[in-house]
Structures are given as C-alpha cells and as structure tokens.
Coordinates of C-alpha atoms (C1' of nucleotides) in Angstrom, one line a residue:
Chain A
M1 CA -73.1 -184.5 78.9
T2 CA -74.0 -188.1 79.7
Y3 CA -71.3 -190.0 77.8
R4 CA -68.0 -188.8 76.3
A5 CA -65.1 -190.4 74.5
P6 CA -62.7 -191.9 77.0
K7 CA -59.9 -189.7 78.3
G8 CA -57.2 -189.2 75.7
T9 CA -59.3 -190.5 72.8
D10 CA -60.8 -188.6 69.9
D11 CA -63.8 -188.9 67.7
I12 CA -62.9 -188.0 64.1
L13 CA -66.0 -186.8 62.2
P14 CA -66.7 -185.3 58.8
P15 CA -65.7 -182.9 57.5
A16 CA -62.4 -183.0 59.5
S17 CA -62.1 -186.8 58.8
A18 CA -61.5 -186.0 55.1
A19 CA -57.8 -185.2 56.1
W20 CA -57.5 -188.7 57.5
V21 CA -58.8 -190.3 54.4
E22 CA -56.3 -188.3 52.4
A23 CA -53.4 -189.2 54.7
E24 CA -54.3 -192.8 54.5
R25 CA -54.5 -192.8 50.7
V26 CA -51.2 -191.0 50.3
F27 CA -49.5 -193.4 52.6
F28 CA -50.8 -196.6 51.0
D29 CA -49.9 -195.3 47.6
L30 CA -46.4 -194.2 48.6
A31 CA -45.6 -197.4 50.4
E32 CA -46.8 -199.5 47.5
R33 CA -44.7 -197.5 45.0
Y34 CA -41.7 -198.3 47.1
G35 CA -42.5 -202.0 47.1
Y36 CA -44.0 -202.5 50.5
G37 CA -47.0 -204.7 51.2
L38 CA -49.8 -204.2 53.7
T39 CA -49.1 -206.0 57.0
L40 CA -51.9 -206.3 59.5
T41 CA -51.5 -207.7 63.0
P42 CA -53.8 -207.8 66.0
M43 CA -54.4 -204.7 68.1
F44 CA -53.5 -206.7 71.2
E45 CA -50.8 -209.2 71.9
S46 CA -49.5 -211.1 74.9
T47 CA -48.0 -208.7 77.3
E48 CA -44.7 -210.5 77.2
L49 CA -44.2 -209.6 73.5
F50 CA -43.9 -206.0 74.4
S51 CA -42.1 -206.2 77.8
R52 CA -39.4 -208.4 76.2
G53 CA -36.9 -206.2 74.5
I54 CA -38.0 -203.2 76.3
G55 CA -35.2 -203.9 78.7
E56 CA -34.0 -201.6 81.4
D57 CA -36.9 -199.3 81.7
T58 CA -39.4 -202.1 82.1
E59 CA -41.1 -200.7 85.2
V60 CA -41.7 -197.2 83.7
V61 CA -42.9 -198.6 80.4
E62 CA -45.3 -201.1 81.9
K63 CA -47.0 -198.3 83.7
Q64 CA -47.8 -196.8 80.2
M65 CA -49.2 -200.0 78.7
Y66 CA -52.9 -200.8 78.5
T67 CA -52.6 -204.3 80.1
F68 CA -55.4 -206.5 81.3
V69 CA -56.2 -210.1 82.0
D70 CA -58.7 -211.7 79.6
K71 CA -61.3 -214.3 80.5
G72 CA -58.8 -217.1 79.9
G73 CA -56.4 -215.7 82.5
R74 CA -53.9 -214.4 79.9
S75 CA -52.2 -211.1 80.4
V76 CA -52.7 -209.1 77.1
T77 CA -51.8 -205.6 76.1
L78 CA -53.2 -203.2 73.6
R79 CA -50.3 -202.6 71.2
P80 CA -48.2 -199.5 72.1
E81 CA -46.4 -199.8 68.8
A82 CA -46.4 -202.1 65.8
T83 CA -42.8 -203.2 65.3
A84 CA -42.8 -206.0 67.8
S85 CA -46.1 -207.4 66.4
V86 CA -44.8 -207.3 62.8
V87 CA -41.6 -209.1 63.8
R88 CA -43.5 -211.6 65.8
A89 CA -45.9 -212.2 62.8
V90 CA -43.0 -212.7 60.4
I91 CA -41.2 -215.1 62.7
Q92 CA -44.5 -217.0 63.2
A93 CA -44.9 -217.2 59.4
G94 CA -41.5 -218.9 59.1
G95 CA -39.0 -216.0 59.1
V96 CA -37.7 -213.8 56.3
V97 CA -36.7 -215.3 53.0
G98 CA -34.5 -212.8 51.2
T99 CA -36.1 -209.6 52.4
F100 CA -39.5 -208.6 53.7
K101 CA -41.0 -205.2 53.1
G102 CA -44.2 -204.4 55.0
F103 CA -46.3 -201.4 55.9
Y104 CA -49.0 -200.9 58.4
W105 CA -51.5 -198.3 59.5
G106 CA -53.7 -198.2 62.6
P107 CA -54.3 -197.2 66.2
M108 CA -51.8 -197.7 69.0
F109 CA -52.4 -197.3 72.8
R110 CA -50.4 -195.9 75.6
Y111 CA -51.7 -195.0 79.1
E112 CA -50.4 -191.5 79.6
R113 CA -51.6 -188.1 80.7
P114 CA -53.0 -186.5 77.5
Q115 CA -51.6 -183.3 76.1
K116 CA -51.1 -181.7 72.7
G117 CA -50.1 -184.4 70.3
R118 CA -50.1 -187.1 73.0
R119 CA -53.3 -189.2 73.2
R120 CA -54.0 -192.5 74.8
Q121 CA -55.2 -193.9 71.5
F122 CA -53.2 -192.5 68.6
S123 CA -52.5 -193.6 65.0
Q124 CA -49.3 -194.6 63.4
A125 CA -48.3 -195.4 59.8
G126 CA -45.1 -197.3 59.5
I127 CA -42.9 -199.5 57.4
E128 CA -40.5 -202.3 58.2
Y129 CA -37.6 -203.4 55.9
L130 CA -36.5 -206.8 57.2
G131 CA -33.5 -209.0 56.2
E132 CA -31.3 -206.2 54.7
P133 CA -28.1 -205.2 56.5
D134 CA -27.0 -202.7 53.9
P135 CA -27.2 -199.0 54.7
G136 CA -29.3 -198.6 51.6
A137 CA -32.2 -200.0 53.5
D138 CA -31.8 -197.3 56.2
V139 CA -31.7 -194.7 53.5
E140 CA -34.8 -196.0 51.7
V141 CA -36.8 -196.0 55.0
I142 CA -35.7 -192.5 56.0
E143 CA -36.5 -191.3 52.5
L144 CA -39.9 -192.8 52.5
G145 CA -40.9 -191.1 55.8
Y146 CA -39.5 -187.8 54.5
R147 CA -41.4 -188.1 51.2
Y148 CA -44.6 -188.8 53.1
L149 CA -44.3 -185.6 55.1
Q150 CA -43.6 -183.7 51.9
E151 CA -46.5 -185.1 50.1
L152 CA -48.8 -184.1 52.9
D153 CA -47.3 -180.6 52.9
V154 CA -45.9 -180.6 56.4
P155 CA -43.6 -177.6 56.3
N156 CA -40.0 -177.1 57.4
V157 CA -39.2 -180.7 58.4
E158 CA -35.8 -181.4 59.9
V159 CA -34.4 -185.0 59.8
R160 CA -32.4 -185.6 62.9
L161 CA -29.9 -188.4 62.6
N162 CA -27.5 -190.3 64.8
S163 CA -25.9 -193.7 65.2
I164 CA -25.9 -195.4 68.6
G165 CA -23.6 -198.2 67.5
D166 CA -23.8 -201.9 68.3
A167 CA -24.3 -203.5 71.7
A168 CA -20.6 -203.7 72.5
D169 CA -20.0 -200.1 71.5
R170 CA -22.9 -199.0 73.7
S171 CA -21.7 -200.8 76.8
E172 CA -18.3 -199.1 76.5
Y173 CA -20.0 -195.8 75.9
R174 CA -22.4 -196.4 78.8
K175 CA -19.4 -196.8 81.2
R176 CA -17.8 -193.6 80.1
L177 CA -21.1 -191.7 80.2
I178 CA -21.8 -192.8 83.8
E179 CA -18.3 -191.6 84.7
F180 CA -19.1 -188.3 83.1
L181 CA -22.4 -187.9 84.9
E182 CA -20.8 -188.8 88.2
S183 CA -18.4 -186.0 87.7
R184 CA -21.3 -183.6 87.2
R185 CA -23.3 -185.1 90.0
D186 CA -23.9 -181.7 91.7
D187 CA -25.5 -180.1 88.7
L188 CA -27.9 -182.9 87.9
S189 CA -31.6 -183.0 88.6
E190 CA -33.1 -185.5 91.0
D191 CA -34.6 -187.5 88.0
A192 CA -31.2 -187.6 86.3
L193 CA -29.5 -188.9 89.5
R194 CA -32.1 -191.6 89.8
R195 CA -31.7 -192.8 86.2
M196 CA -28.0 -192.4 85.6
Y197 CA -27.3 -196.0 86.4
D198 CA -30.3 -197.8 84.9
N199 CA -30.6 -195.7 81.7
P200 CA -27.9 -193.1 81.5
M201 CA -28.5 -192.3 77.8
R202 CA -31.9 -190.9 78.6
V203 CA -30.3 -188.2 80.7
L204 CA -29.0 -186.7 77.5
D205 CA -32.4 -185.5 76.4
S206 CA -33.8 -184.4 79.7
K207 CA -34.8 -180.8 79.5
A208 CA -33.8 -180.0 83.0
D209 CA -30.3 -181.3 82.5
A210 CA -29.5 -179.8 79.1
D211 CA -26.8 -177.5 80.5
A212 CA -25.3 -180.0 82.9
V213 CA -24.8 -182.6 80.2
A214 CA -23.3 -180.2 77.5
G215 CA -20.0 -181.7 76.6
A216 CA -20.9 -185.2 77.6
P217 CA -19.4 -188.0 75.5
T218 CA -21.8 -189.1 72.7
P219 CA -22.4 -192.6 71.3
A220 CA -20.8 -191.6 68.0
D221 CA -17.4 -191.3 69.7
F222 CA -17.5 -195.0 70.5
L223 CA -18.6 -196.6 67.2
S224 CA -16.8 -199.8 66.0
S225 CA -15.3 -199.5 62.6
E226 CA -18.2 -201.6 61.2
A227 CA -20.8 -199.3 62.8
A228 CA -18.9 -196.2 61.6
D229 CA -18.8 -197.5 58.1
H230 CA -22.5 -198.3 58.2
F231 CA -23.2 -194.8 59.4
A232 CA -21.0 -193.3 56.7
G233 CA -23.0 -195.3 54.1
V234 CA -26.3 -194.0 55.4
R235 CA -25.1 -190.4 55.3
A236 CA -23.7 -190.8 51.7
G237 CA -27.0 -192.3 50.6
L238 CA -29.0 -189.5 52.1
E239 CA -26.9 -186.9 50.3
E240 CA -27.3 -188.8 47.1
A241 CA -31.0 -188.9 47.6
D242 CA -31.0 -185.2 48.4
I243 CA -32.5 -185.6 51.8
P244 CA -31.3 -182.8 54.1
Y245 CA -30.4 -184.0 57.6
R246 CA -28.7 -182.9 60.7
I247 CA -26.6 -185.1 63.0
V248 CA -27.7 -184.8 66.6
P249 CA -25.2 -186.6 68.7
T250 CA -27.5 -186.7 71.7
L251 CA -30.4 -188.4 69.9
V252 CA -30.7 -191.8 71.5
R253 CA -33.2 -194.6 72.1
G254 CA -34.1 -196.0 75.5
L255 CA -34.7 -199.5 74.3
D256 CA -32.2 -202.4 74.0
Y257 CA -33.3 -203.6 70.6
Y258 CA -32.1 -200.6 68.7
N259 CA -28.7 -200.4 67.2
R260 CA -26.8 -198.2 64.8
T261 CA -29.0 -195.7 62.9
V262 CA -31.7 -193.8 64.7
W263 CA -33.6 -190.7 63.4
E264 CA -36.6 -188.5 63.9
Y265 CA -38.6 -186.0 61.9
V266 CA -39.3 -182.7 63.5
P267 CA -41.3 -179.9 61.8
L268 CA -39.6 -176.8 63.1
D269 CA -42.8 -174.7 63.0
F270 CA -44.9 -177.1 65.1
E271 CA -45.2 -175.7 68.6
A272 CA -45.8 -178.5 71.1
A273 CA -43.8 -180.3 73.8
Q274 CA -44.2 -183.4 71.7
S275 CA -42.6 -182.1 68.6
S276 CA -41.4 -185.2 66.7
V277 CA -43.9 -186.4 64.1
G278 CA -42.1 -189.7 63.4
G279 CA -39.0 -191.6 63.9
G280 CA -37.2 -194.8 63.2
G281 CA -34.2 -196.9 63.7
R282 CA -32.3 -200.1 62.9
Y283 CA -33.1 -203.0 65.3
D284 CA -31.0 -205.9 64.2
P285 CA -31.1 -207.5 67.7
L286 CA -34.9 -207.8 67.9
F287 CA -35.5 -211.0 65.9
E288 CA -33.3 -213.0 68.3
M289 CA -34.8 -211.3 71.3
L290 CA -38.2 -212.6 70.1
G291 CA -36.9 -216.1 69.4
G292 CA -36.3 -215.8 65.7
K293 CA -33.2 -216.3 63.5
P294 CA -30.8 -213.3 63.5
T295 CA -32.3 -211.0 60.9
P296 CA -31.2 -207.4 60.2
A297 CA -34.1 -204.9 60.2
V298 CA -34.9 -201.2 60.0
G299 CA -38.2 -199.4 60.3
V300 CA -40.0 -196.1 60.8
A301 CA -43.2 -195.1 62.5
M302 CA -45.1 -191.9 61.6
G303 CA -47.4 -190.3 64.1
L304 CA -50.5 -189.4 62.2
D305 CA -52.2 -187.3 64.9
R306 CA -49.2 -185.0 65.1
I307 CA -48.7 -184.9 61.4
L308 CA -52.2 -183.6 60.9
L309 CA -51.7 -181.0 63.6
A310 CA -48.5 -179.8 62.0
R311 CA -49.7 -179.8 58.4
N312 CA -50.3 -176.6 56.5
E313 CA -54.0 -175.9 56.8
A314 CA -55.1 -177.4 53.5
A315 CA -57.3 -175.3 51.4
Q316 CA -60.9 -176.5 52.0
K317 CA -61.4 -178.8 49.1
P318 CA -64.9 -179.7 48.0
L319 CA -66.2 -182.9 49.5
L320 CA -68.9 -183.3 46.9
D321 CA -68.8 -182.8 43.1
A322 CA -72.5 -182.0 42.9
Y323 CA -75.5 -181.3 45.0
V324 CA -78.8 -181.7 43.2
I325 CA -81.5 -179.2 44.1
L326 CA -85.1 -179.9 43.4
A327 CA -86.8 -176.7 42.4
D328 CA -90.0 -178.3 41.2
P329 CA -91.5 -181.0 43.5
D330 CA -93.2 -182.7 40.5
R331 CA -89.8 -183.8 39.2
R332 CA -88.8 -185.6 42.4
T333 CA -88.5 -189.0 40.7
E334 CA -86.4 -187.6 37.9
A335 CA -84.1 -185.8 40.4
T336 CA -83.6 -189.0 42.4
E337 CA -82.7 -190.9 39.3
F338 CA -80.4 -188.1 38.3
V339 CA -78.4 -188.3 41.6
R340 CA -78.1 -192.1 41.1
R341 CA -76.8 -191.5 37.6
L342 CA -74.1 -189.1 38.8
R343 CA -73.1 -191.6 41.6
D344 CA -72.9 -194.4 39.0
A345 CA -70.6 -192.2 37.0
G346 CA -68.1 -192.1 39.9
L347 CA -69.0 -188.6 41.0
R348 CA -69.6 -187.7 44.6
A349 CA -73.2 -186.5 44.6
D350 CA -75.9 -185.8 47.2
R351 CA -79.3 -184.0 47.6
T352 CA -81.9 -183.2 50.2
V353 CA -84.3 -186.1 50.6
G354 CA -87.2 -184.3 52.3
D355 CA -89.4 -181.5 51.1
R356 CA -87.4 -178.3 51.7
S357 CA -87.3 -174.8 50.2
V358 CA -84.8 -174.1 47.4
K359 CA -83.1 -171.7 49.7
A360 CA -82.7 -174.4 52.4
Q361 CA -81.4 -176.9 49.8
F362 CA -78.8 -174.4 48.6
K363 CA -77.8 -173.9 52.3
A364 CA -77.4 -177.7 52.6
A365 CA -75.3 -177.8 49.4
D366 CA -73.0 -175.1 50.9
R367 CA -72.7 -176.9 54.2
A368 CA -71.9 -180.2 52.5
R369 CA -69.0 -178.4 50.7
A370 CA -70.2 -179.2 47.2
A371 CA -68.4 -177.8 44.2
Y372 CA -71.6 -177.3 42.2
A373 CA -75.3 -177.1 42.8
L374 CA -77.4 -178.6 40.0
V375 CA -80.9 -177.2 39.8
V376 CA -83.6 -179.5 38.5
G377 CA -86.5 -177.4 37.5
E378 CA -88.4 -176.3 34.4
E379 CA -85.2 -176.4 32.3
W380 CA -85.3 -180.2 32.8
D381 CA -88.0 -180.4 30.0
E382 CA -85.4 -179.0 27.6
G383 CA -82.9 -181.6 28.7
R384 CA -80.8 -179.2 30.8
V385 CA -79.9 -178.4 34.4
T386 CA -78.5 -175.1 35.8
A387 CA -75.1 -175.6 37.4
R388 CA -74.1 -173.0 40.0
D389 CA -70.4 -172.9 41.0
L390 CA -70.8 -172.5 44.8
A391 CA -67.4 -170.8 45.2
T392 CA -67.8 -168.1 42.6
G393 CA -71.6 -167.9 42.1
E394 CA -71.2 -168.3 38.3
Q395 CA -74.1 -170.2 36.7
F396 CA -74.1 -172.4 33.6
S397 CA -76.8 -174.1 31.6
V398 CA -75.6 -177.6 30.9
A399 CA -77.2 -180.3 28.7
L400 CA -78.0 -183.5 30.6
E401 CA -76.1 -185.8 28.3
E402 CA -72.9 -183.8 28.9
I403 CA -73.2 -183.2 32.7
E404 CA -70.9 -186.0 33.8
T405 CA -68.0 -185.0 31.5
W406 CA -68.7 -181.3 32.3
L407 CA -68.4 -181.9 36.0
K408 CA -65.2 -184.0 35.6
R409 CA -63.5 -181.6 33.3
Chain B
rG1 C1' -47.1 -189.7 88.6
rU2 C1' -46.3 -183.7 89.6
rG3 C1' -47.9 -178.7 88.6
rG4 C1' -50.7 -174.4 86.4
rC5 C1' -55.1 -172.8 84.1
rC6 C1' -60.2 -173.8 83.0
rG7 C1' -65.6 -176.2 83.2
rU8 C1' -72.1 -171.0 82.0
rA9 C1' -76.6 -172.0 75.1
rG10 C1' -74.3 -176.4 69.5
rC11 C1' -69.3 -173.3 69.5
rU12 C1' -66.1 -169.2 71.7
rC13 C1' -66.7 -166.7 76.0
rA14 C1' -68.7 -162.4 79.6
rG15 C1' -71.2 -162.5 84.4
rC16 C1' -68.4 -164.7 90.0
rC17 C1' -64.3 -160.2 93.3
rU18 C1' -69.0 -156.9 96.1
rG19 C1' -75.0 -163.5 96.5
rG20 C1' -81.1 -161.0 94.6
rU21 C1' -84.9 -165.4 89.2
rA22 C1' -79.1 -166.1 83.1
rG23 C1' -76.1 -162.6 78.8
rA24 C1' -73.1 -161.5 74.1
rG25 C1' -70.9 -162.9 69.4
rC26 C1' -70.9 -166.9 66.1
rG27 C1' -73.9 -171.1 64.6
rC28 C1' -79.1 -172.9 64.0
rC29 C1' -84.5 -172.2 62.4
rU30 C1' -88.2 -168.8 59.9
rG31 C1' -89.3 -164.6 57.0
rG32 C1' -87.7 -160.3 53.8
rU33 C1' -86.5 -162.9 48.3
rU34 C1' -93.6 -168.4 46.0
rG35 C1' -85.9 -171.2 41.7
rU36 C1' -80.3 -169.4 44.5
rG37 C1' -76.2 -170.7 49.5
rG38 C1' -72.0 -167.9 51.4
rU39 C1' -73.4 -160.8 52.4
rC40 C1' -77.5 -157.6 54.7
rC41 C1' -82.2 -156.8 57.8
rA42 C1' -86.1 -158.6 61.1
rG43 C1' -88.0 -162.3 64.2
rG44 C1' -87.4 -167.1 66.9
rA45 C1' -85.8 -171.6 69.2
rG46 C1' -82.1 -173.2 72.5
rG47 C1' -79.3 -173.4 79.2
rU48 C1' -80.6 -179.3 85.6
rC49 C1' -74.5 -172.5 85.1
rG50 C1' -69.9 -180.3 85.1
rC51 C1' -71.7 -183.2 89.5
rG52 C1' -72.5 -183.7 95.0
rG53 C1' -72.7 -181.5 99.6
rG54 C1' -72.4 -177.1 102.9
rU55 C1' -73.3 -171.7 104.3
rU56 C1' -77.6 -168.4 103.5
rC57 C1' -84.3 -166.0 103.5
rG58 C1' -81.9 -166.7 98.6
rA59 C1' -75.9 -169.5 95.3
rA60 C1' -73.6 -169.5 88.3
rC61 C1' -71.3 -166.3 92.2
rC62 C1' -68.9 -167.9 98.9
rC63 C1' -66.8 -172.8 101.2
rC64 C1' -65.6 -178.3 100.9
rG65 C1' -65.4 -182.5 97.9
rU66 C1' -65.5 -184.9 93.3
rC67 C1' -65.4 -185.6 87.9
rG68 C1' -63.8 -183.7 83.3
rG69 C1' -60.8 -180.6 79.7
rC70 C1' -56.3 -178.0 78.1
rC71 C1' -51.1 -177.0 78.6
rA72 C1' -46.4 -178.0 80.7
rC73 C1' -43.2 -181.3 83.6
rC74 C1' -42.4 -186.4 83.2
rC75 C1' -42.4 -190.1 79.5
rC76 C1' -41.9 -191.0 74.3
rA77 C1' -41.4 -198.3 72.2

RNA sequence: GUGGCCGUAGCUCAGCCUGGUAGAGCGCCUGGUUGUGGUCCAGGAGGUCGCGGGUUCGAACCCCGUCGGCCACCCCA
C-alpha cells in the first residue's frame, strides 16, 4: 500500500457515509428548531487562543495539540475544540447583545494515540448559548443534546450531571481535597501523587485510584448558596422536561474556565474505554479570560464518531429510489432521458452507462441499494416500464406518466 | 508517552512452532438463464507474504531492525 490516510484519520466513503449525511441533517434541523444559528469559525487559530484558559494542565494539553509555525512565523493550532473559537468570534464581532445562540459542526484535531472512538481528526456537533445566566439555558442545552441522541436512536443513554461550583467554591474545595489525598498518600498511584497538587480534581476519575478516593469530598459539598440554587434550578428544569439524569459527584472538568453545571452523555451499552459520546458545561469565566466583557455561557459538544459507533445499526435504507435498466439497446436515448426526468422530479435515480447485460445491470442496481429497478424494454412502446421491488422481488407494470407519483407513494 | 496483540488475495483469516516454489471462505468477473439482482452449480481473474537487512543451497516461516494497524493504560478542552 503506497499511501494511506494519516494515523488516526478516517476516510468516510459510500455507502457508510450515508449515516454521516443523516446525522448532519438531523443535527441542523434540531438546532434550528431550538432557535440556534449556524456559526462557522476557522479550523485553525492562534495557539494562544487555546492555551489561554486551559490553565493548570497546560503542558499536558499542549502535547496533544496540532501546533505548527506558519510561513509568517505565527504559532497556529488546528482547533482541538470549537468553544474557544466561537467565543473569540463573538467577541470579535462586538460581543453578545441580549443572547447569542449558535451551533457548529465539523472536524477537530488532537494529537493522541488512536484507539476505539479516539481519533486524531474527529467530528463534533455542538451548540453554545451565550449571554444567559438562568439555569433554563443549561436545561435547554442538556435537553438538545439528549434529544439529538434520541433522534439518532442511540440506545440507553445516561445523562451524568454535576455542579463544580464557582471559582471561590472550587479553591476551598481544592484545599480540602488535597488534604484528603495527602491522608491517603500510601494508597495512591504514582500518577495521582504527581498530579494531586497541580490538578487534584482529575485524580477523582483515575481508574487506578477509584478505590483509594472513595469517600473523598466532592465539589457539591462546597457550593455557595448561589451555585447551589442554580444547580437546583437545573435539576428542576430537567425533571420538568422529563430528561432522566444521574448525579455523579466525581464528574469534574480539568479546565479553569468551567463553572457550575457539567454533564456527559454515556450510552451504557457502548463498550469502549472512551465511553462518553458528548458533554457540556457552563463556562461563565471564559469571555473575560479571552478579553471580552463578562458574559454567562453554556454549551455542549457531541462526538459524532462515537455516536455513530454507539448507534443502533440502522436498517439498511435504500440509497436510490430507482435504478433504470436498459433491456433493449435501441432505446438507450429514451432511457437516458427517462433517468433525467426522474432526477428532475427530485428522485434519486441512476443507471449503468455502458453496454452491460441485463443481469449485470440488475447486479449493479442491487449493489447501489436501489429500492426499485425500472426496466426499459419492449413495454416502453406501450408507455410502460416494469418496476421490480428489489427487496421483495415483486414486479409491477407502471404507466410512464404515473411513475414519479408511483415511486413517491 | 507506556504496554499487549496483530500485519499473507479487495475483505476475514489459515499456513510460521518442525524452512523446500502460496491456501480457504466471502467478494469480484464469465457462463448455466440471448429481459431479472439477492439463492444454487461450473469455470476464471487476482498475491513484491508491510518494508529493510541477516542466517541458509533455499525464508511467508528462523534472527535483528523498522513502519503500520487494533485494543488497553494515559489523556479527554
């Protein structure tokens, strides 16, 4: 094999790509029904945009960024996520007036060792609700992500929810957590010991330390009354919206710009080390960190690659409505015009261009996953074609003037 | 970054231990069926055995190196 796709990247070809087309349509439609507008930003940004706000874990995270120096000597980075870009774009455009509701869709890049559901280029669909401090915004965003998974038939999804409080709550919590970890020093892994002072919250979701940290204090124990009220509002809203959720006190975020609500979507039947198919959080501090006016914000990002892996295997839907089969070479011109007519009517139609046996043309129709084969032969002179249902083998004689409505019925 | 497993036909893999001129199933093409796919039967095409080096009369097979894939750890903005 001379050339292959770069490590950790995937080619998406038909017929498998049909699932991607569907996922995109469903997302665009859903986001627009909730009042969000398409928000497109560059796939690369100045490196500083991403390293700012990442905070304590900068070194680790920069190892996972696709960073390079361009011909003008600028350090740029392929976007590892979209939130920073969207916020930057909104600040650049003058900031939020009232509220801003945007959605995006596209590839993101992280330099990591690939495994199931973890690629170097991967796709996310996300939404950002900017300028709204009310817990109703959190609820709407959580709901939208949940609805998306439902509409794509991802089975058995659990919403895991937590509140990590505001900055002041977290620094108090952090102190107490470090004290706790120090008391368990002997039971902790080497990694945990190394990280307990720079990013202690991350120790909570280390697999190796699950037993040692059982009983550790959790962020929820340190919420200010404002943060606690907000969290209560989110929970009440989810119950009203009939979104099932589970509070997971150890669910945290490593980055400084998150506050209060954080959540993840986990399909319980999806077996992979990388099990979350999406997640979000409130990030009220981010605007100021990026030089904008203080602006409350909440958003979610859905991982398309994992969602498509976790989906119920969709029944193989036809990719074409009709495949025209030329049974009589003398009617080639008519058959060509017939295909064009079907396409003009909005139907997905195709045919074999060259001179092939009827048998070979049927085979091609089958492979193209057409719903019907339409035979153009001697019946054409009577103004009819033979329509064969390729799934059942049933055949019908259909008048030409009715064929479009017949196929669409 | 660390570890385990794996690279042989388009795909999934057997052969490797015990070196002797490369196999199966599926897929593909043709025919049986001069207008019928998906089933059945017959025939056929298709491979620098990931790459480089070494050992040997001889290497898919043994040795060394290298590249790639998968999964887990790690990380998860």
